[in-house]
PDB file of C-alpha atoms in Angstrom:
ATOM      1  CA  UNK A  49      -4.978 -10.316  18.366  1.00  0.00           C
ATOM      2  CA  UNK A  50      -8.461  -8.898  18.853  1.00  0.00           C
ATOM      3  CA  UNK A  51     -10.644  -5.883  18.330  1.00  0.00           C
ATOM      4  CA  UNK A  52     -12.224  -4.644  21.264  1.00  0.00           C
ATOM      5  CA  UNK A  53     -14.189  -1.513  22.237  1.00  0.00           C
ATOM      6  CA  UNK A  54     -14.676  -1.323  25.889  1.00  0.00           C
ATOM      7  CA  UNK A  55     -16.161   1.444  27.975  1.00  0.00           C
ATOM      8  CA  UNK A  56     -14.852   2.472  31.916  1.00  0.00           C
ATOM      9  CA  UNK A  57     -16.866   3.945  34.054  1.00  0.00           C
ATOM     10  CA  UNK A  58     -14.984   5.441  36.498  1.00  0.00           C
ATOM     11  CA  UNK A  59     -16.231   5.810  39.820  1.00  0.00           C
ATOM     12  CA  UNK A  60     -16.900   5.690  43.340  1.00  0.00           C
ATOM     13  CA  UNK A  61     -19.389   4.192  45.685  1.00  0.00           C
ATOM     14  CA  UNK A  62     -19.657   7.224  47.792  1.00  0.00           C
ATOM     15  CA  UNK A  63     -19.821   9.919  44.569  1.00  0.00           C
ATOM     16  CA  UNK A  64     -23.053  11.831  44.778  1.00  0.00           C
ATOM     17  CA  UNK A  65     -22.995  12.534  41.187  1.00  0.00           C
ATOM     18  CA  UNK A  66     -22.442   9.184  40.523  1.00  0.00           C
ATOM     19  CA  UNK A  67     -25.497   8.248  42.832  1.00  0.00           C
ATOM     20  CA  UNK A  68     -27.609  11.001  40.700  1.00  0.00           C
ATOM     21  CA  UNK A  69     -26.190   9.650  37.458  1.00  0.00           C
ATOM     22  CA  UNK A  70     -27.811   5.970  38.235  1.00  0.00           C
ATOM     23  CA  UNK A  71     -30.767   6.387  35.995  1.00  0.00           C
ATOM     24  CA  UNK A  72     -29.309   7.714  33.194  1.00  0.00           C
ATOM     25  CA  UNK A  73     -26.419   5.318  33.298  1.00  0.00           C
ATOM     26  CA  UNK A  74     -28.333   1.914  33.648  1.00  0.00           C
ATOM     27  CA  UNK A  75     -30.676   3.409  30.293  1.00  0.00           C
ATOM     28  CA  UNK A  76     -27.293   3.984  28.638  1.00  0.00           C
ATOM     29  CA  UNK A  77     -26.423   0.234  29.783  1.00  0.00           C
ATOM     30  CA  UNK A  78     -29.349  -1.217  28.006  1.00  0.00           C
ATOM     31  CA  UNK A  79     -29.335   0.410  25.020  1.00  0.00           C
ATOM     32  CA  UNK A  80     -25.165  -0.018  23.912  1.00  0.00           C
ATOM     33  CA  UNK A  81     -24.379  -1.309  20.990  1.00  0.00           C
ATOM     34  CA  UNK A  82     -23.525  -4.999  21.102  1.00  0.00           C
ATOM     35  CA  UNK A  83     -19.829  -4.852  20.674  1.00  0.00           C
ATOM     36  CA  UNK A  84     -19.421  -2.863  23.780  1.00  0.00           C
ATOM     37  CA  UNK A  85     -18.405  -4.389  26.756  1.00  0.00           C
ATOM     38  CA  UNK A  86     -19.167  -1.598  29.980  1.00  0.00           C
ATOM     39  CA  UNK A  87     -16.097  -2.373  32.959  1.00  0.00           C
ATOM     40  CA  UNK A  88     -16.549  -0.524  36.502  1.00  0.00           C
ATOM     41  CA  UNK A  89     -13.440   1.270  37.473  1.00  0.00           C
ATOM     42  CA  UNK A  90     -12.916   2.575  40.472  1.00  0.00           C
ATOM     43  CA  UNK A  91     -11.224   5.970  40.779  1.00  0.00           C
ATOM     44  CA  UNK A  92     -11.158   6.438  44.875  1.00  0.00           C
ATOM     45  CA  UNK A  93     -11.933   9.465  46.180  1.00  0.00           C
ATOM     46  CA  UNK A  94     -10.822  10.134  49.388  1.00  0.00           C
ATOM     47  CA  UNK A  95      -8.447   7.693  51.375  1.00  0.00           C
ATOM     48  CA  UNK A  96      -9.243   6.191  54.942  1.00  0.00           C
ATOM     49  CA  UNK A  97      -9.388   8.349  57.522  1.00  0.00           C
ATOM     50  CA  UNK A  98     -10.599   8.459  61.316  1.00  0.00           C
ATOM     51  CA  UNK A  99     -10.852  12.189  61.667  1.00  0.00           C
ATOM     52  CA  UNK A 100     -14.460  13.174  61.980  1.00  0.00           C
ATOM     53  CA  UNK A 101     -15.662  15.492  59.015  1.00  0.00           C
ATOM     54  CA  UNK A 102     -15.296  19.419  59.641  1.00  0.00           C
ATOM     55  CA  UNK A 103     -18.405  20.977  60.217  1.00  0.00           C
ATOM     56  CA  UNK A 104     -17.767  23.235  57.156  1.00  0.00           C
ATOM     57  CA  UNK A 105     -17.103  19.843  54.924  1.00  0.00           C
ATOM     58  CA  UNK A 106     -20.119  18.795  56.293  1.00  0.00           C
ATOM     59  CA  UNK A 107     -22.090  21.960  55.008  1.00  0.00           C
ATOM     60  CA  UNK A 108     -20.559  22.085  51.434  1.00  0.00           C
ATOM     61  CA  UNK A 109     -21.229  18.520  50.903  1.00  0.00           C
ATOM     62  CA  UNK A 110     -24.723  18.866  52.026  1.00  0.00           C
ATOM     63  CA  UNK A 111     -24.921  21.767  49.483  1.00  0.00           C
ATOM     64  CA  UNK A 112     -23.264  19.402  46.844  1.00  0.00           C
ATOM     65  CA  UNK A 113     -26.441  17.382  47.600  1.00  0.00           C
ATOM     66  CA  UNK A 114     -28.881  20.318  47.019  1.00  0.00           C
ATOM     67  CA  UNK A 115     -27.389  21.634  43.919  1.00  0.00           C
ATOM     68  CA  UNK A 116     -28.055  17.549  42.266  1.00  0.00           C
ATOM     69  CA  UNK A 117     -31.466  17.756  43.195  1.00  0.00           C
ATOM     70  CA  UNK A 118     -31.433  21.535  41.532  1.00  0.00           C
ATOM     71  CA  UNK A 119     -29.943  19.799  38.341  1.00  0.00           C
ATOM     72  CA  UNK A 120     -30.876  16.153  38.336  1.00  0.00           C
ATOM     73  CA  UNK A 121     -34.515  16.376  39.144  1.00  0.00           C
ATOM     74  CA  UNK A 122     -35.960  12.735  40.777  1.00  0.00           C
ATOM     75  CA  UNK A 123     -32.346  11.888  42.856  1.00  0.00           C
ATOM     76  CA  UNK A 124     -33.378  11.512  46.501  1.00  0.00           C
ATOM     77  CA  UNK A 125     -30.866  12.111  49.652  1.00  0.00           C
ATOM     78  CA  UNK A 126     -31.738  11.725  53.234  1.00  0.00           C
ATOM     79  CA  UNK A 127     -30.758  14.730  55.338  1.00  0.00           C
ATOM     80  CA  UNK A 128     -30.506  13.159  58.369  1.00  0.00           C
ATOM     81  CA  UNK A 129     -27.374  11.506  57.724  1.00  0.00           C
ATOM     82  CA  UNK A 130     -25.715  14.706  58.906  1.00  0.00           C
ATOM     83  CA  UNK A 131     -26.990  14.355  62.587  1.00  0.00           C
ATOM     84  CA  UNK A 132     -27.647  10.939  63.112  1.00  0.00           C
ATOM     85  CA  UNK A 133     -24.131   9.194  61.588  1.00  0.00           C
ATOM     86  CA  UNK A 134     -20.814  10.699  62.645  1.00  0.00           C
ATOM     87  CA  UNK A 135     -19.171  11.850  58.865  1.00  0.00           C
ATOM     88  CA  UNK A 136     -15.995  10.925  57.407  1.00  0.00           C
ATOM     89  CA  UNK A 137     -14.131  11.937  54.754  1.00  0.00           C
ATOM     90  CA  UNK A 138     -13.324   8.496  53.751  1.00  0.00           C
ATOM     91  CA  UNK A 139     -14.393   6.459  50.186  1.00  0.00           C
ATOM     92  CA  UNK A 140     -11.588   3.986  50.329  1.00  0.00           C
ATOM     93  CA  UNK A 141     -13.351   1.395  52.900  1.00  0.00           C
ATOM     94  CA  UNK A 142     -16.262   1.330  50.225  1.00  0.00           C
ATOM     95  CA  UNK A 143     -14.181   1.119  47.159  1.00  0.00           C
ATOM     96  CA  UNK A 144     -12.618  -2.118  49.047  1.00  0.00           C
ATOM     97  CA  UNK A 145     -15.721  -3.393  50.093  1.00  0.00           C
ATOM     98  CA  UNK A 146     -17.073  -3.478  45.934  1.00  0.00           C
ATOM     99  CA  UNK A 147     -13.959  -5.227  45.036  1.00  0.00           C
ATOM    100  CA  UNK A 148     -14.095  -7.802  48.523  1.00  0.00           C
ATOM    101  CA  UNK A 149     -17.558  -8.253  46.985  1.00  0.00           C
ATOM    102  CA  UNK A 150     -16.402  -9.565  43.456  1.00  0.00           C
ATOM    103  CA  UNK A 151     -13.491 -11.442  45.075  1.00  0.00           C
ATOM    104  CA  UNK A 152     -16.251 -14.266  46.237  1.00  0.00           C
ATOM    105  CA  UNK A 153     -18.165 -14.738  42.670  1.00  0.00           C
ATOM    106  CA  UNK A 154     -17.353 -17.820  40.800  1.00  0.00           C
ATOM    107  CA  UNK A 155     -16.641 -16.312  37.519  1.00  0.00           C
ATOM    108  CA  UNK A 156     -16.698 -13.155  35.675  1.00  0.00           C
ATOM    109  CA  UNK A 157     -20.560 -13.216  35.035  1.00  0.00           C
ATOM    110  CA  UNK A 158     -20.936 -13.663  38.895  1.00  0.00           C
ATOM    111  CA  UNK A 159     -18.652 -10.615  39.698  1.00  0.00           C
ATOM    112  CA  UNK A 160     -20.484  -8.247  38.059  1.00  0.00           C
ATOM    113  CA  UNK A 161     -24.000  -8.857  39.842  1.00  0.00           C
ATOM    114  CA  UNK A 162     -21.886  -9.011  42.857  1.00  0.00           C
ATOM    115  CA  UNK A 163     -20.094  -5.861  42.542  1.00  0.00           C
ATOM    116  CA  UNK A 164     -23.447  -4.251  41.362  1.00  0.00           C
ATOM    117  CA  UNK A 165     -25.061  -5.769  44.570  1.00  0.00           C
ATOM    118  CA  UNK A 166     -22.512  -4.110  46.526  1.00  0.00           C
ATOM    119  CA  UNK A 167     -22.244  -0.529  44.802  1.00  0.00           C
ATOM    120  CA  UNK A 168     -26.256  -0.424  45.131  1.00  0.00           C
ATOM    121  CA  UNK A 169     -26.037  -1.462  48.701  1.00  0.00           C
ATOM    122  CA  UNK A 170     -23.622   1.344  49.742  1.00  0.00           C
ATOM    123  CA  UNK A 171     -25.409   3.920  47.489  1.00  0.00           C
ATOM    124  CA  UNK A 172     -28.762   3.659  48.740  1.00  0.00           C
ATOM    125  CA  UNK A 173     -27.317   2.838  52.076  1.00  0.00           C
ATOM    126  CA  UNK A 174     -25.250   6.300  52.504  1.00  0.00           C
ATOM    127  CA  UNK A 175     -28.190   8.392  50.747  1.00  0.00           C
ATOM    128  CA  UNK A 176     -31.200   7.035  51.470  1.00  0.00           C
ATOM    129  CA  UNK A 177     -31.073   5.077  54.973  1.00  0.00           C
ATOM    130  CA  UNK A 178     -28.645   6.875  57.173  1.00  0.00           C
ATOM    131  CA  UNK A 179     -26.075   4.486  56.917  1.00  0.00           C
ATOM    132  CA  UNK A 180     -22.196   5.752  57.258  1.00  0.00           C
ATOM    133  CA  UNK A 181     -20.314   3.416  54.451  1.00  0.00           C
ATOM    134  CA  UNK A 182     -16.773   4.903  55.787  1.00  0.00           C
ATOM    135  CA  UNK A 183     -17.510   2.419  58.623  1.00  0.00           C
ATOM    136  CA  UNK A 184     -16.492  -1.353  58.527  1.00  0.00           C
ATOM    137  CA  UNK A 185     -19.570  -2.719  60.926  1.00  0.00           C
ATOM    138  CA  UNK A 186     -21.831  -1.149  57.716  1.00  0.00           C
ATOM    139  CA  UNK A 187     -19.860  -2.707  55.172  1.00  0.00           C
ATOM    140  CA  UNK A 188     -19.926  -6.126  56.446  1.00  0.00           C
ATOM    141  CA  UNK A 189     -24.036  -5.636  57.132  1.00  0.00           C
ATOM    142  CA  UNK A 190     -24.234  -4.761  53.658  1.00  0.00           C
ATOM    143  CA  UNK A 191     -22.335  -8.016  52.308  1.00  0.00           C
ATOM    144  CA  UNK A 192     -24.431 -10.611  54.953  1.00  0.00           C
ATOM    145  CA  UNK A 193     -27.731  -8.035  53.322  1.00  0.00           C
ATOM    146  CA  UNK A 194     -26.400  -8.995  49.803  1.00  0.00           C
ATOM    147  CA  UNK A 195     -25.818 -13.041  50.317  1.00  0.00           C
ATOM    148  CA  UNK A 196     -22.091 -12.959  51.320  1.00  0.00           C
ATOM    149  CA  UNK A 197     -19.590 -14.886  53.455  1.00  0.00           C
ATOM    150  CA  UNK A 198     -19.199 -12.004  56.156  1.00  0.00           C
ATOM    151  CA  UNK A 199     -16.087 -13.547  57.991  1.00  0.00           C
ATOM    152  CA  UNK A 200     -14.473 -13.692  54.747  1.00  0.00           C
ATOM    153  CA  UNK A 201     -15.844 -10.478  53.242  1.00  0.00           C
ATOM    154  CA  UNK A 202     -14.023  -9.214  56.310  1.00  0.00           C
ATOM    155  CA  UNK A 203     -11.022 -10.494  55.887  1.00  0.00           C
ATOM    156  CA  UNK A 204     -10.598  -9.303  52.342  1.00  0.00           C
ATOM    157  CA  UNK A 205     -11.612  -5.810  53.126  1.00  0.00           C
ATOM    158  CA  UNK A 206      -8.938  -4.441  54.637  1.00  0.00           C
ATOM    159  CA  UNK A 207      -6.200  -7.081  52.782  1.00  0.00           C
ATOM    160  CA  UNK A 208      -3.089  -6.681  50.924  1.00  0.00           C
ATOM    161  CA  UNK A 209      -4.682  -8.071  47.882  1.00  0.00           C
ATOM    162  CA  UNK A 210      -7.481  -5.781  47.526  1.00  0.00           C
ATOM    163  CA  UNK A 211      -5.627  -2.847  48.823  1.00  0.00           C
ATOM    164  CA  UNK A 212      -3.494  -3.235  45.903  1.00  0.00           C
ATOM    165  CA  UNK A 213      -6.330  -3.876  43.558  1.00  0.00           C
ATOM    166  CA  UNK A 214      -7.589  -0.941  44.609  1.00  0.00           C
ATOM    167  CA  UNK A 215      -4.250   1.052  43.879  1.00  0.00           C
ATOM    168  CA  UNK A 216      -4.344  -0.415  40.630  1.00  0.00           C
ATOM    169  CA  UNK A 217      -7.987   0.516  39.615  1.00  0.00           C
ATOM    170  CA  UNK A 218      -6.971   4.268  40.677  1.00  0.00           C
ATOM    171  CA  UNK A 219      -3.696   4.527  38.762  1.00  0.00           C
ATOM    172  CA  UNK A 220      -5.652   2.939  35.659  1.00  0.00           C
ATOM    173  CA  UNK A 221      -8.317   5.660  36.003  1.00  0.00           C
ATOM    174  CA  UNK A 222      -6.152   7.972  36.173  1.00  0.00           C
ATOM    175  CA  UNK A 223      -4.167   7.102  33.403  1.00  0.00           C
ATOM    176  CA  UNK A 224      -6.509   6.665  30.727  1.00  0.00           C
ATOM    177  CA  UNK A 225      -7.870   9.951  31.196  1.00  0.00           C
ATOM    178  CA  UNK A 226     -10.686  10.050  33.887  1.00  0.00           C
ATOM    179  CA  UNK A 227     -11.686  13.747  34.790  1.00  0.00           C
ATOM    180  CA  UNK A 228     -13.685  13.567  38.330  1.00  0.00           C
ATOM    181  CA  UNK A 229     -16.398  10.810  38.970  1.00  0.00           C
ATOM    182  CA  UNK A 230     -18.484   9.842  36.463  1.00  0.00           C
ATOM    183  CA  UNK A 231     -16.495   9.384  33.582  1.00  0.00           C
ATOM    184  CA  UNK A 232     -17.079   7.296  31.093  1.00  0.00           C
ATOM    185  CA  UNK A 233     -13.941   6.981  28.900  1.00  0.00           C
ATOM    186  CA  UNK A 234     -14.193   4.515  25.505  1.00  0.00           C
ATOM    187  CA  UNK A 235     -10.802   2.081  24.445  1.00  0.00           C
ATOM    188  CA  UNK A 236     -10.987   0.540  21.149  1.00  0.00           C
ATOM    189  CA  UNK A 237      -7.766  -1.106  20.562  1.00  0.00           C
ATOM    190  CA  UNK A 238      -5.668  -4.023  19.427  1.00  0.00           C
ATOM    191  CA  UNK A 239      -5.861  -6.236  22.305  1.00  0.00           C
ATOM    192  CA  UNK A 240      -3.104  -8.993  23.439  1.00  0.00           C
ATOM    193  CA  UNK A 241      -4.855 -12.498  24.668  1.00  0.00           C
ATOM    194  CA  UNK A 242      -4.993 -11.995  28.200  1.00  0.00           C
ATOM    195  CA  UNK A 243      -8.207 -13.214  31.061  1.00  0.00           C
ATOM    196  CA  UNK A 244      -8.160  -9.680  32.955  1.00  0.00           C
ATOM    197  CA  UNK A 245      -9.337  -6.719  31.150  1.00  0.00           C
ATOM    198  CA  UNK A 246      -8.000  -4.410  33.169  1.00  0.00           C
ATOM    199  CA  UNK A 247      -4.526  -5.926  32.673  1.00  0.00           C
ATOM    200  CA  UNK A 248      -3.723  -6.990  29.028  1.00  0.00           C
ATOM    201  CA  UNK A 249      -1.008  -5.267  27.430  1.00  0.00           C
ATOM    202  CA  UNK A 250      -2.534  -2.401  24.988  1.00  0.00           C
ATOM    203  CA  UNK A 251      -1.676  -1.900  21.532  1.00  0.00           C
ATOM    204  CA  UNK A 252      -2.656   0.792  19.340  1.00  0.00           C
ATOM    205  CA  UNK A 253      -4.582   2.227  22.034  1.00  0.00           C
ATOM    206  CA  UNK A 254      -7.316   4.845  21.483  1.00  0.00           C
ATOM    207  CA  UNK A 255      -8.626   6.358  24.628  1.00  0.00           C
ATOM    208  CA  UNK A 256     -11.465   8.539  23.841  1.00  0.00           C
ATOM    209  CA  UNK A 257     -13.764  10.961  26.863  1.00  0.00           C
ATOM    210  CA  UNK A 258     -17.452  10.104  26.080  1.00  0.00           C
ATOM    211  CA  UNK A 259     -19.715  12.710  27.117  1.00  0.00           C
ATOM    212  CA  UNK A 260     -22.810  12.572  29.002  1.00  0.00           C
ATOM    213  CA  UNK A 261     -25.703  14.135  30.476  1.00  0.00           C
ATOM    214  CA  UNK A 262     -27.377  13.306  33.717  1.00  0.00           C
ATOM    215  CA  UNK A 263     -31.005  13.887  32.933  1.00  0.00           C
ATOM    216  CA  UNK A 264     -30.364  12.463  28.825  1.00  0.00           C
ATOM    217  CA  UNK A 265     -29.347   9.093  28.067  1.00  0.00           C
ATOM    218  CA  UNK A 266     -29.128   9.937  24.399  1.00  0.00           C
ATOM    219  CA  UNK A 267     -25.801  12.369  24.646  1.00  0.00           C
ATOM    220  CA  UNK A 268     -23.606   9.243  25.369  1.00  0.00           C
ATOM    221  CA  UNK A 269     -25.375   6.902  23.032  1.00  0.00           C
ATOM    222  CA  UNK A 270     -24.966   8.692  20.063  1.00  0.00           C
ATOM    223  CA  UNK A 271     -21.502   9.545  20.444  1.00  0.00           C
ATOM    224  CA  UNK A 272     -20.457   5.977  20.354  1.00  0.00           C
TER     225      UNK A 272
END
């Protein structure tokens, strides 16, 4: 048995706050304390779907964009991707796509620039260059953009195996307490021997909501 502290961030490639928390988030990153080990979890927030976006969706999103530049001064979004990309209200494809990502590293240390590759590729992709990430033509650009194996980026995409992944990754974050995207919730625990942290069997387990504030790096870091 172990000790472990490890902290989730729970997200989703196609959160706005989650695109305005960036900053804030990769400061927090670099200045954790050592025994801290930081796992992306992906929460999912809105399944596939064909169906074009509602024009009034459309406009309260938008808004949603306007009131994070009110309140998290510095975060950029490009307008345009309201009349020159045809909306949908669909995160799942990208949630896949980070995880199809990681499925081609060659170990753990490999995964995480590759699902950090990915996530930054969609992100800046959906808010700052017009590009629709609901689509699967964009998320196989992205992955030839970011050094991958496009045939078999496409392949795992829309697969069993990362479908279910996917599941997973949403029941966990919803299970250990995540409250809307970001959330950064803390687990120090006993800790069975196991390779996948997301997996081992818990023991003792302490789940604890760490708060945070977009424009202040320091409300996270000394709660922890």
């Amino acid at each position: 048995m172990s000790e472990a502290r490890t902290l989730y961030y729970v997200h989703d490639p196609m959160c706005s706050w989650c695109w305005a928390f960036v900053p804030t988030w990769e400061q927090i990153q670099r200045e954790l304390p050592n025994d801290i080990e930081v796992v992306f979890l992906l929460g999912g927030l809105a399944p596939d779907s064909d169906l074009p976006m509602p024009e009034q969706m459309k406009l309260t999103i938008a808004g949603y964009w306007q009131t994070i530049q009110d309140r998290v001064p510095g975060t950029q979004f490009n307008y345009d991707f309201w009349t020159q990309c045809q909306p949908r209200r669909s995160t799942y494809p990208s949630c896949r796509a980070v995880l199809a990502a990681k499925a081609q590293a060659k170990d753990s240390d490999e995964a995480k620039v590759l699902e950090q590759a990915m996530i930054k590729a969609i992100q800046e992709g959906y808010y700052l260059n017009t590009r629709n990430p609901s689509d699967f033509d964009t998320l196989i650009a992205f992955a030839k953009e970011i050094g991958l194996d496009a045939k078999r980026f496409e392949l795992e995409l829309n697969s069993e195996s990362t479908i279910e992944k996917l599941n997973e990754e949403i029941q966990l974050s919803r299970s250990i307490g995540a409250q809307g995207f970001p959330s950064l919730i803390l687990n120090s625990n006993k800790l069975a021997d196991a390779e996948d942290s997301k997996s081992q069997k818990l023991k003792n387990v302490q789940w604890q909501n760490v708060p945070y504030d977009y424009n202040d790096a320091s409300v996270t870091l000394r709660s922890l």
